[in-house]
Amino acid sequence: MDLGFNKNEDVNKQLVYEFNTKLKKIYLGGGEQAAAKQKEKGKMLARERIAYLLDEDKPWLEVGAFTADGMYAEHGGCPSGGVVCGIGYVGGRQCVVVANDATVKDGAWFPITAKKNLRAQEIAMENRLPIIYLVDSAGVYLPLQDEIFPDKEHFGRIFRNNAIMSSMGIIQIAAIMGSCVAGGAYLPIMSDEAMIVDGTGSVFLAGSYLVKSAIGEDVDNETLGGATTQCEISGVTDYKHPNDKACLDSIRNIMNKVGDYNKAGFDRIKPSTPKLNEKDIYGILPDTRDNAYDMYEIIKRLLDDSEFEEYKAGYGQSIICGLGRVDGWAVGIVANQRKVIKSKKGEMQFGGVIYSDSADKATRFIMNCNQKKIPLVFLQDVTGFMVGSRAEHGGIIKDGAKMVNAVANSVVPKFTIIIGNSYGAGNYAMCGKAYDPRLIYAWPSAKIAVMGGAQAAKVLVQMQAAGLKAKGEEVDDVKEAELLKQTTDRYNAQTTPYYAAARLWVDGIIDPLETRKVISMGIEAANHAPIEKAFNVGIIQT
């Protein structure tokens, strides 16, 4: 091991440590005081409910843990978007679980809460996974109602998805374990089965105060929509349970009797671990995003037995393509090479840049994987497409468009891991969020933006300086340096993986050592959804 490896290792392990520290804070939800209030009511906390529900011997993949990180400060924050969700196993069956966190504003829905719930439903629909809702919410957060209520991707879309999933035959089970009020009442009742906890669970369109205001009736919430009312009088809910654990046990009893599913048929053999040490990734990945490294060394530490069947190895070398296995599942790898490469024509190619020949190779490989029904894994560390007269004369736009077309029209499931840079159109070509990856996760080392911070800051400062000069203000070297620092700091803050995860541009941030788990669980989920559409790229210029 050289000094560079040790320095990289120290930096990347520190990034993982900071990530885990932030995660522990997020796991506290609304804080100890809010948690104590829930406990006084005899309720389990959201994460306790999920832990009790899930199979102990199986993995859990959380989606959106960093949702709303650094957002809504003027409203006291909204840790994890006030809802916990992910993919786990209940009664031996893989499923999506969504649980309102009542320690965060009594589980009220912020705009980002709706976005996160919609993402959970999207995962269930794309993969035809059963979805379990653990409901405990005060409804829409009224101070922000205009940002959550009426639009296409707002609150009402949740119930539309309930109906669509029902028509698709996707199992939906809801447990009312606390408040469930107003429009939110439709979510559990539009599920296939609804259960309620006696004494703490309640479901109604309007609570006692609103009823009094609207029609003058004096009635308490328990009489309006408690467990006895909704199970024995209205018949709205199907099961009544004395406490949280009994309710969760009931869900497990239902799930372990569910029949098998039609499979997509992705190939899997007995899993094996990489021959090369996965922990070496910390030392291979550079301490800054500007430094080069060999992506082959990362790939070999992610694949079973470190075996990689490379496609067109000597052509288009700034993108690496090839076949391998992750936890036994066959995968097609599309990865950006970060080394500076000398092409067969004797030309030097910058690492992380997509050239015409690389785009052409990747397009062909993606088409092959679709033909062979092999899931695709994109490992992003891309600064964008090559620019300049030579690239333009060579048709870089046309070749880039071919690659984007193939990614967009792929019918096999796609999984994206953002390792380092994810800049500009390179984000799109390497299957960024806009191109429907089944799952997209970032390492703590990721950077996501339209371009690198240094370049962007210089452009923005030039624009600011020109504007100030137009107003007659002097911009000397000191003023320009001050503008550059302010702009660079602001821009860099917006490129972090935490900024992206807070807004659900990625499904989460992971320790690099969790990458194999994400891919494996993702393909297992995708295997629930047979491919029903033929691969067709439409019209592509040749």
Coordinates of C-alpha atoms in Angstrom, one line a residue:
M1 CA 0.0 0.0 0.0
D2 CA 1.4 3.4 -0.9
L3 CA 0.9 6.8 0.7
G4 CA -1.7 7.8 -1.8
F5 CA -3.8 4.7 -1.0
N6 CA -3.5 5.4 2.7
K7 CA -4.5 9.1 2.2
N8 CA -7.5 8.1 0.1
E9 CA -8.5 5.5 2.7
D10 CA -8.4 8.0 5.5
V11 CA -10.5 10.6 3.5
N12 CA -13.2 8.1 2.4
K13 CA -13.5 6.4 5.8
Q14 CA -14.0 9.9 7.3
L15 CA -16.8 10.5 4.7
V16 CA -18.4 7.3 5.7
Y17 CA -18.0 8.2 9.4
E18 CA -19.7 11.5 8.9
F19 CA -22.5 9.8 6.9
N20 CA -23.2 7.4 9.7
T21 CA -23.1 10.2 12.3
K22 CA -25.7 12.1 10.3
L23 CA -27.8 9.0 9.9
K24 CA -27.9 8.3 13.7
K25 CA -29.2 11.8 14.2
I26 CA -31.9 11.3 11.6
Y27 CA -33.0 8.1 13.2
L28 CA -34.0 10.1 16.3
G29 CA -36.9 11.6 14.2
G30 CA -38.5 14.5 16.0
G31 CA -36.3 14.0 19.1
E32 CA -36.5 12.3 22.5
Q33 CA -39.2 14.5 23.9
A34 CA -41.6 13.8 21.0
A35 CA -40.7 10.1 21.2
A36 CA -41.6 10.0 24.9
K37 CA -45.0 11.5 24.2
Q38 CA -45.7 8.6 21.7
K39 CA -44.6 6.1 24.3
E40 CA -46.9 7.5 26.9
K41 CA -49.8 6.7 24.6
G42 CA -48.7 3.1 24.5
K43 CA -47.4 3.4 20.9
M44 CA -44.3 2.0 19.3
L45 CA -42.1 4.5 17.3
A46 CA -42.1 4.2 13.5
R47 CA -38.7 2.5 13.3
E48 CA -39.6 0.2 16.1
R49 CA -42.7 -0.8 14.3
I50 CA -40.7 -1.6 11.1
A51 CA -38.0 -3.5 13.0
Y52 CA -40.7 -5.6 14.7
L53 CA -42.5 -6.3 11.5
L54 CA -39.5 -7.3 9.3
D55 CA -38.0 -10.7 9.2
E56 CA -34.9 -10.7 11.5
D57 CA -32.6 -12.7 9.2
K58 CA -33.2 -10.6 6.1
P59 CA -31.7 -7.3 5.0
W60 CA -33.5 -3.9 5.0
L61 CA -32.9 -1.3 2.3
E62 CA -34.1 2.1 3.4
V63 CA -35.3 4.6 0.8
G64 CA -35.0 8.4 1.5
A65 CA -33.4 8.4 4.9
F66 CA -32.0 11.9 4.2
T67 CA -35.2 13.3 2.8
A68 CA -35.7 17.0 3.8
D69 CA -32.2 17.2 5.3
G70 CA -31.5 20.9 5.8
M71 CA -35.0 21.8 4.5
Y72 CA -38.0 23.5 6.2
A73 CA -35.8 25.2 8.9
E74 CA -38.4 27.9 9.3
H75 CA -41.0 25.2 10.2
G76 CA -38.7 23.4 12.7
G77 CA -37.4 20.8 10.1
C78 CA -38.9 17.6 8.9
P79 CA -36.4 14.7 9.6
S80 CA -36.6 12.0 6.9
G81 CA -39.7 13.8 5.5
G82 CA -41.7 12.6 8.5
V83 CA -42.0 9.1 7.0
V84 CA -39.8 6.0 7.0
C85 CA -39.9 3.7 4.0
G86 CA -37.8 1.0 2.2
I87 CA -37.7 -2.5 0.9
G88 CA -37.6 -5.5 3.4
Y89 CA -39.1 -8.9 4.0
V90 CA -42.2 -9.8 5.9
G91 CA -43.2 -13.4 6.3
G92 CA -40.5 -14.4 3.8
R93 CA -41.9 -12.1 1.1
Q94 CA -40.1 -9.0 -0.2
C95 CA -42.2 -5.9 0.0
V96 CA -42.2 -2.1 0.4
V97 CA -43.0 -0.8 3.9
V98 CA -44.1 2.8 4.6
A99 CA -44.5 4.1 8.2
N100 CA -45.5 7.7 9.3
D101 CA -43.2 9.1 12.0
A102 CA -45.6 10.7 14.5
T103 CA -42.6 12.3 16.4
V104 CA -42.2 14.7 13.4
K105 CA -45.1 17.2 13.6
D106 CA -47.5 14.3 14.6
G107 CA -46.8 12.7 11.2
A108 CA -48.1 15.6 9.2
W109 CA -47.5 15.6 5.5
F110 CA -45.0 18.2 4.2
P111 CA -44.6 18.6 0.4
I112 CA -41.5 16.4 0.5
T113 CA -43.5 13.8 2.4
A114 CA -45.9 13.3 -0.5
K115 CA -42.9 13.1 -2.9
K116 CA -41.4 10.4 -0.7
N117 CA -44.6 8.4 -0.4
L118 CA -45.1 8.6 -4.2
R119 CA -41.5 7.3 -4.6
A120 CA -42.3 4.3 -2.4
Q121 CA -45.5 3.6 -4.4
E122 CA -43.5 3.9 -7.6
I123 CA -41.0 1.3 -6.4
A124 CA -44.0 -1.0 -5.5
M125 CA -45.6 -0.5 -8.9
E126 CA -42.5 -0.8 -11.1
N127 CA -41.5 -4.1 -9.3
R128 CA -45.0 -5.3 -8.4
L129 CA -44.1 -5.6 -4.8
P130 CA -46.6 -5.8 -2.0
I131 CA -46.8 -2.6 0.0
I132 CA -47.6 -2.2 3.7
Y133 CA -48.6 1.2 5.2
L134 CA -48.2 1.8 8.9
V135 CA -50.5 4.9 9.2
D136 CA -50.0 7.4 12.0
S137 CA -50.5 10.9 10.6
A138 CA -52.3 14.2 11.4
G139 CA -52.8 14.8 7.7
V140 CA -51.6 17.7 5.5
Y141 CA -49.3 20.3 7.2
L142 CA -51.6 23.3 6.7
P143 CA -49.0 26.1 6.6
L144 CA -47.7 24.5 3.3
Q145 CA -51.0 23.2 2.0
D146 CA -50.7 25.1 -1.3
E147 CA -47.5 23.1 -2.1
I148 CA -49.0 19.6 -1.4
F149 CA -52.7 19.6 -2.3
P150 CA -53.8 20.3 -5.8
D151 CA -51.1 19.4 -8.4
K152 CA -50.5 16.2 -10.3
E153 CA -47.7 14.9 -8.2
H154 CA -49.2 16.1 -4.9
F155 CA -51.2 14.4 -2.1
G156 CA -54.1 13.2 -4.3
R157 CA -51.7 11.2 -6.4
I158 CA -51.3 8.8 -3.5
F159 CA -54.9 7.7 -3.6
R160 CA -54.8 7.5 -7.4
N161 CA -51.9 5.1 -7.1
N162 CA -53.8 3.1 -4.5
A163 CA -56.5 2.5 -7.2
I164 CA -54.0 1.7 -9.9
M165 CA -52.1 -0.8 -7.8
S166 CA -55.3 -2.5 -6.9
S167 CA -56.1 -2.9 -10.6
M168 CA -52.6 -4.3 -11.1
G169 CA -53.1 -6.9 -8.4
I170 CA -50.4 -5.5 -6.2
I171 CA -51.1 -6.3 -2.5
Q172 CA -51.7 -3.4 -0.2
I173 CA -52.2 -3.8 3.5
A174 CA -52.7 -0.8 5.8
A175 CA -52.5 -0.6 9.6
I176 CA -54.1 2.4 11.3
M177 CA -51.9 2.8 14.4
G178 CA -52.6 6.4 15.2
S179 CA -54.4 9.4 13.6
C180 CA -55.7 9.0 10.1
V181 CA -57.7 12.0 9.1
A182 CA -59.4 13.9 6.2
G183 CA -58.1 13.0 2.7
G184 CA -55.5 10.7 4.3
A185 CA -58.3 8.4 5.4
Y186 CA -58.6 7.2 1.9
L187 CA -55.1 5.6 1.8
P188 CA -55.8 2.7 4.2
I189 CA -59.4 2.2 3.1
M190 CA -58.4 2.0 -0.6
S191 CA -55.9 -0.7 0.4
D192 CA -56.9 -4.4 0.1
E193 CA -57.1 -4.9 3.8
A194 CA -57.2 -2.4 6.7
M195 CA -56.6 -3.0 10.4
I196 CA -56.8 -0.7 13.3
V197 CA -55.3 -0.5 16.9
D198 CA -57.9 -0.1 19.6
G199 CA -57.4 3.0 21.7
T200 CA -54.8 4.7 19.6
G201 CA -56.0 4.3 16.0
S202 CA -58.7 6.4 14.5
V203 CA -59.9 7.2 11.0
F204 CA -62.4 9.8 9.9
L205 CA -62.9 12.5 7.3
A206 CA -63.3 15.2 9.9
G207 CA -62.3 15.3 13.6
S208 CA -64.5 16.4 16.4
Y209 CA -63.6 20.1 16.3
L210 CA -64.3 20.3 12.5
V211 CA -67.6 18.4 13.0
K212 CA -68.6 20.8 15.7
S213 CA -67.7 23.8 13.5
A214 CA -69.3 22.3 10.3
I215 CA -72.6 20.8 11.6
G216 CA -72.8 21.7 15.3
E217 CA -72.6 18.1 16.5
D218 CA -70.8 17.4 19.8
V219 CA -68.9 14.1 19.4
D220 CA -65.6 12.7 20.5
N221 CA -63.0 11.3 18.1
E222 CA -63.3 7.7 19.5
T223 CA -67.0 7.7 18.7
L224 CA -66.4 9.3 15.4
G225 CA -63.8 6.8 14.1
G226 CA -62.2 4.7 16.7
A227 CA -61.5 1.0 16.4
T228 CA -64.9 -0.1 17.7
T229 CA -66.8 2.3 15.5
Q230 CA -64.9 1.4 12.3
C231 CA -64.7 -2.4 12.9
E232 CA -68.1 -3.1 14.5
I233 CA -70.5 -0.4 13.3
S234 CA -69.3 1.0 10.0
G235 CA -67.3 -2.0 8.8
V236 CA -64.7 0.4 7.3
T237 CA -61.8 -1.6 8.8
D238 CA -61.3 -5.4 8.7
Y239 CA -59.3 -6.2 11.8
K240 CA -59.2 -4.8 15.3
H241 CA -56.2 -5.3 17.5
P242 CA -55.4 -4.4 21.1
N243 CA -51.9 -3.0 20.6
D244 CA -49.2 -2.3 18.0
K245 CA -47.5 -5.7 18.3
A246 CA -50.7 -7.6 17.8
C247 CA -51.4 -5.5 14.7
L248 CA -48.0 -6.1 13.3
D249 CA -48.2 -9.9 14.1
S250 CA -51.5 -9.9 12.1
I251 CA -49.7 -8.4 9.0
R252 CA -47.0 -11.1 9.2
N253 CA -49.7 -13.8 9.5
I254 CA -51.3 -12.5 6.3
M255 CA -48.0 -12.1 4.4
N256 CA -46.6 -15.5 5.1
K257 CA -49.7 -17.1 3.4
V258 CA -49.4 -15.1 0.2
G259 CA -48.9 -17.2 -2.9
D260 CA -45.9 -17.1 -5.2
Y261 CA -45.5 -14.6 -8.0
N262 CA -44.7 -14.7 -11.7
K263 CA -41.1 -14.0 -12.2
A264 CA -39.2 -11.9 -14.8
G265 CA -36.6 -14.7 -15.0
F266 CA -33.4 -12.8 -14.5
D267 CA -30.5 -15.3 -14.1
R268 CA -29.1 -16.1 -10.7
I269 CA -26.6 -18.7 -9.5
K270 CA -25.2 -19.4 -6.1
P271 CA -23.8 -16.1 -4.8
S272 CA -20.1 -15.7 -4.0
T273 CA -18.1 -12.8 -2.7
P274 CA -15.5 -10.8 -4.6
K275 CA -12.0 -12.4 -4.5
L276 CA -10.5 -8.9 -4.1
N277 CA -11.0 -7.1 -0.8
E278 CA -14.1 -4.8 -1.0
K279 CA -12.6 -2.6 1.7
D280 CA -9.8 -1.6 -0.7
I281 CA -12.4 0.6 -2.4
Y282 CA -11.7 3.2 0.3
G283 CA -8.1 3.4 -0.7
I284 CA -8.7 3.2 -4.5
L285 CA -11.2 6.1 -4.7
P286 CA -9.3 9.4 -4.7
D287 CA -9.5 11.9 -1.9
T288 CA -10.8 14.5 -4.4
R289 CA -13.1 14.3 -7.4
D290 CA -10.5 15.8 -9.7
N291 CA -8.0 13.0 -9.4
A292 CA -7.9 10.0 -11.7
Y293 CA -8.2 6.3 -10.7
D294 CA -8.8 2.9 -12.4
M295 CA -12.5 2.0 -12.4
Y296 CA -11.6 -1.6 -13.2
E297 CA -10.3 -1.8 -9.6
I298 CA -13.7 -0.7 -8.3
I299 CA -15.6 -3.1 -10.5
K300 CA -13.6 -6.1 -9.5
R301 CA -14.4 -5.4 -5.9
L302 CA -18.2 -5.4 -6.5
L303 CA -18.5 -8.5 -8.7
D304 CA -18.8 -12.1 -7.5
D305 CA -15.3 -13.8 -7.7
S306 CA -14.1 -10.4 -9.1
E307 CA -14.8 -11.9 -12.6
F308 CA -15.6 -9.5 -15.4
E309 CA -16.4 -10.4 -19.0
E310 CA -15.5 -7.2 -20.8
Y311 CA -17.2 -6.0 -24.0
K312 CA -15.1 -4.2 -26.7
A313 CA -12.2 -3.8 -24.3
G314 CA -10.0 -1.9 -26.8
Y315 CA -12.6 0.4 -28.2
G316 CA -14.3 3.5 -26.6
Q317 CA -12.2 3.1 -23.5
S318 CA -13.6 6.0 -21.5
I319 CA -16.6 3.8 -20.8
I320 CA -16.2 0.3 -19.5
C321 CA -18.9 -2.3 -20.4
G322 CA -19.1 -5.9 -19.6
L323 CA -20.9 -8.8 -17.8
G324 CA -20.5 -10.1 -14.3
R325 CA -22.6 -11.2 -11.3
V326 CA -23.6 -9.5 -8.1
D327 CA -24.7 -11.8 -5.3
G328 CA -25.4 -14.4 -7.9
W329 CA -27.4 -12.2 -10.2
A330 CA -26.2 -11.6 -13.8
V331 CA -25.6 -7.9 -14.5
G332 CA -24.4 -5.7 -17.3
I333 CA -22.0 -3.1 -16.1
V334 CA -21.7 0.4 -17.7
A335 CA -19.1 2.4 -15.9
N336 CA -17.1 5.6 -16.5
Q337 CA -13.3 5.1 -16.7
R338 CA -11.5 7.8 -14.7
K339 CA -8.0 7.1 -15.9
V340 CA -6.5 9.2 -18.7
I341 CA -6.4 6.8 -21.7
K342 CA -4.5 6.7 -24.9
S343 CA -6.7 5.5 -27.7
K344 CA -5.6 3.1 -30.5
K345 CA -5.4 6.2 -32.7
G346 CA -2.8 7.6 -30.4
E347 CA -5.1 10.3 -29.0
M348 CA -5.3 11.0 -25.2
Q349 CA -8.8 10.8 -23.7
F350 CA -9.6 12.5 -20.4
G351 CA -11.0 10.3 -17.6
G352 CA -14.7 10.6 -16.9
V353 CA -15.5 12.2 -20.2
I354 CA -17.8 10.4 -22.7
Y355 CA -16.4 10.4 -26.2
S356 CA -18.2 9.4 -29.5
D357 CA -16.6 5.9 -29.6
S358 CA -17.5 5.4 -25.9
A359 CA -21.1 6.4 -26.4
D360 CA -21.4 4.1 -29.5
K361 CA -20.0 1.1 -27.5
A362 CA -22.3 1.7 -24.6
T363 CA -25.3 2.0 -26.8
R364 CA -24.5 -1.4 -28.4
F365 CA -23.9 -3.0 -25.1
I366 CA -27.1 -1.7 -23.6
M367 CA -29.0 -3.1 -26.6
N368 CA -27.3 -6.5 -26.1
C369 CA -28.3 -6.6 -22.4
N370 CA -31.9 -5.8 -23.4
Q371 CA -31.9 -8.6 -25.9
K372 CA -30.4 -11.1 -23.4
K373 CA -32.7 -9.9 -20.5
I374 CA -29.7 -8.9 -18.3
P375 CA -30.3 -6.1 -15.7
L376 CA -28.0 -3.0 -16.2
V377 CA -25.9 -1.4 -13.5
F378 CA -24.5 2.1 -14.1
L379 CA -21.5 3.2 -12.1
Q380 CA -21.3 7.0 -12.5
D381 CA -18.2 9.1 -12.3
V382 CA -18.8 11.3 -15.3
T383 CA -17.9 14.9 -16.1
G384 CA -20.0 15.0 -19.3
F385 CA -19.6 14.6 -23.0
M386 CA -16.5 15.7 -24.9
V387 CA -16.7 19.2 -26.3
G388 CA -14.7 21.2 -28.9
S389 CA -14.4 21.3 -32.7
R390 CA -13.0 17.8 -33.2
A391 CA -15.8 16.2 -31.0
E392 CA -18.5 18.2 -32.8
H393 CA -17.1 17.4 -36.3
G394 CA -17.1 13.7 -35.2
G395 CA -20.8 13.8 -34.3
I396 CA -20.7 13.7 -30.5
I397 CA -24.2 15.0 -30.3
K398 CA -25.5 12.2 -32.5
D399 CA -23.6 9.5 -30.7
G400 CA -24.6 10.9 -27.3
A401 CA -28.2 10.9 -28.4
K402 CA -28.0 7.2 -29.4
M403 CA -26.8 6.3 -25.9
V404 CA -29.5 8.4 -24.2
N405 CA -32.1 6.8 -26.5
A406 CA -30.9 3.3 -25.6
V407 CA -31.0 4.1 -21.8
A408 CA -34.4 5.7 -22.0
N409 CA -36.0 2.8 -23.9
S410 CA -34.4 -0.1 -22.0
V411 CA -36.9 -2.6 -20.7
V412 CA -34.6 -4.4 -18.4
P413 CA -34.3 -2.9 -14.9
K414 CA -31.6 -0.3 -14.4
F415 CA -29.7 0.5 -11.2
T416 CA -27.5 3.5 -10.8
I417 CA -24.7 4.1 -8.3
I418 CA -23.2 7.6 -8.2
I419 CA -19.6 7.0 -7.1
G420 CA -18.0 10.4 -7.9
N421 CA -19.0 13.1 -10.4
S422 CA -22.4 13.2 -12.0
Y423 CA -22.3 16.3 -14.2
G424 CA -24.4 17.6 -17.1
A425 CA -25.7 15.4 -19.8
G426 CA -23.4 12.7 -18.5
N427 CA -25.9 12.2 -15.7
Y428 CA -28.6 11.5 -18.3
A429 CA -26.6 9.2 -20.4
M430 CA -25.5 7.2 -17.4
C431 CA -29.1 6.7 -16.2
G432 CA -29.7 9.6 -13.8
K433 CA -33.0 10.0 -12.0
A434 CA -34.8 11.2 -15.1
Y435 CA -34.2 7.9 -16.8
D436 CA -36.1 5.7 -14.4
P437 CA -33.5 3.6 -12.6
R438 CA -35.3 1.1 -10.4
L439 CA -33.0 2.3 -7.6
I440 CA -30.4 5.1 -7.6
Y441 CA -28.0 5.5 -4.6
A442 CA -24.9 7.7 -4.1
W443 CA -21.7 7.1 -2.2
P444 CA -20.7 9.9 0.3
S445 CA -18.1 10.9 -2.3
A446 CA -20.7 11.8 -5.0
K447 CA -21.1 15.2 -6.6
I448 CA -24.2 16.0 -8.6
A449 CA -24.6 19.2 -10.7
V450 CA -24.8 20.6 -14.2
M451 CA -21.0 21.1 -14.1
G452 CA -18.1 21.1 -11.7
G453 CA -18.0 23.7 -9.0
A454 CA -14.9 25.5 -10.1
Q455 CA -16.1 25.9 -13.7
A456 CA -19.6 26.9 -12.7
A457 CA -18.4 29.5 -10.2
K458 CA -16.2 31.2 -12.7
V459 CA -19.0 31.5 -15.2
L460 CA -21.4 32.8 -12.5
V461 CA -18.9 35.3 -11.2
Q462 CA -18.2 36.6 -14.8
M463 CA -22.0 37.2 -15.1
Q464 CA -22.2 38.9 -11.7
A465 CA -19.2 41.1 -12.4
A466 CA -20.6 42.1 -15.8
G467 CA -23.9 43.0 -14.1
L468 CA -22.2 45.1 -11.4
K469 CA -20.1 46.9 -14.0
A470 CA -23.2 47.7 -16.1
K471 CA -24.5 49.4 -13.0
G472 CA -21.4 51.5 -12.7
E473 CA -19.9 49.6 -9.8
E474 CA -16.1 48.9 -9.6
V475 CA -15.1 45.2 -9.6
D476 CA -11.4 45.0 -8.6
D477 CA -9.4 41.8 -8.0
V478 CA -10.3 41.7 -4.3
K479 CA -14.1 42.1 -5.1
E480 CA -13.9 39.4 -7.8
A481 CA -12.1 37.0 -5.4
E482 CA -14.7 37.6 -2.8
L483 CA -17.5 36.9 -5.3
L484 CA -15.7 33.8 -6.5
K485 CA -15.4 32.4 -3.0
Q486 CA -19.1 33.1 -2.1
T487 CA -20.3 31.6 -5.4
T488 CA -18.1 28.6 -5.1
D489 CA -19.2 27.8 -1.6
R490 CA -22.8 28.2 -2.4
Y491 CA -22.6 26.1 -5.6
N492 CA -20.5 23.3 -3.9
A493 CA -23.1 23.1 -1.1
Q494 CA -25.7 22.3 -3.7
T495 CA -23.6 19.5 -5.3
T496 CA -23.3 17.3 -2.2
P497 CA -25.0 13.9 -2.0
Y498 CA -26.9 15.2 1.0
Y499 CA -28.4 18.0 -1.0
A500 CA -29.5 15.5 -3.6
A501 CA -30.8 13.0 -1.1
A502 CA -32.8 15.6 0.8
R503 CA -34.7 16.3 -2.4
L504 CA -35.0 12.6 -3.5
W505 CA -32.9 13.1 -6.6
V506 CA -31.3 9.9 -5.3
D507 CA -32.9 7.2 -3.1
G508 CA -30.3 7.5 -0.5
I509 CA -26.6 7.6 0.4
I510 CA -24.8 4.4 1.2
D511 CA -21.4 3.1 2.4
P512 CA -19.6 1.8 -0.7
L513 CA -19.6 -1.6 1.1
E514 CA -23.5 -1.7 0.8
T515 CA -23.5 -1.4 -3.0
R516 CA -23.8 -5.2 -3.6
K517 CA -26.8 -5.3 -1.2
V518 CA -28.6 -2.5 -3.1
I519 CA -28.1 -4.1 -6.5
S520 CA -29.0 -7.6 -5.3
M521 CA -32.2 -6.5 -3.4
G522 CA -33.1 -4.3 -6.4
I523 CA -32.8 -7.1 -8.9
E524 CA -34.8 -9.5 -6.6
A525 CA -37.5 -6.8 -6.4
A526 CA -37.4 -6.3 -10.2
N527 CA -37.8 -10.1 -10.7
H528 CA -41.4 -9.7 -9.4
A529 CA -42.3 -7.8 -12.6
P530 CA -42.1 -9.8 -15.8
I531 CA -41.0 -7.8 -18.8
E532 CA -44.1 -7.2 -21.0
K533 CA -42.7 -4.6 -23.4
A534 CA -40.4 -5.3 -26.3
F535 CA -37.2 -3.3 -26.6
N536 CA -37.5 -0.6 -29.3
V537 CA -35.3 2.4 -29.6
G538 CA -37.5 4.1 -32.2
I539 CA -35.6 6.3 -34.7
I540 CA -31.9 6.7 -34.2
Q541 CA -29.6 8.5 -36.7
T542 CA -26.8 6.3 -37.8

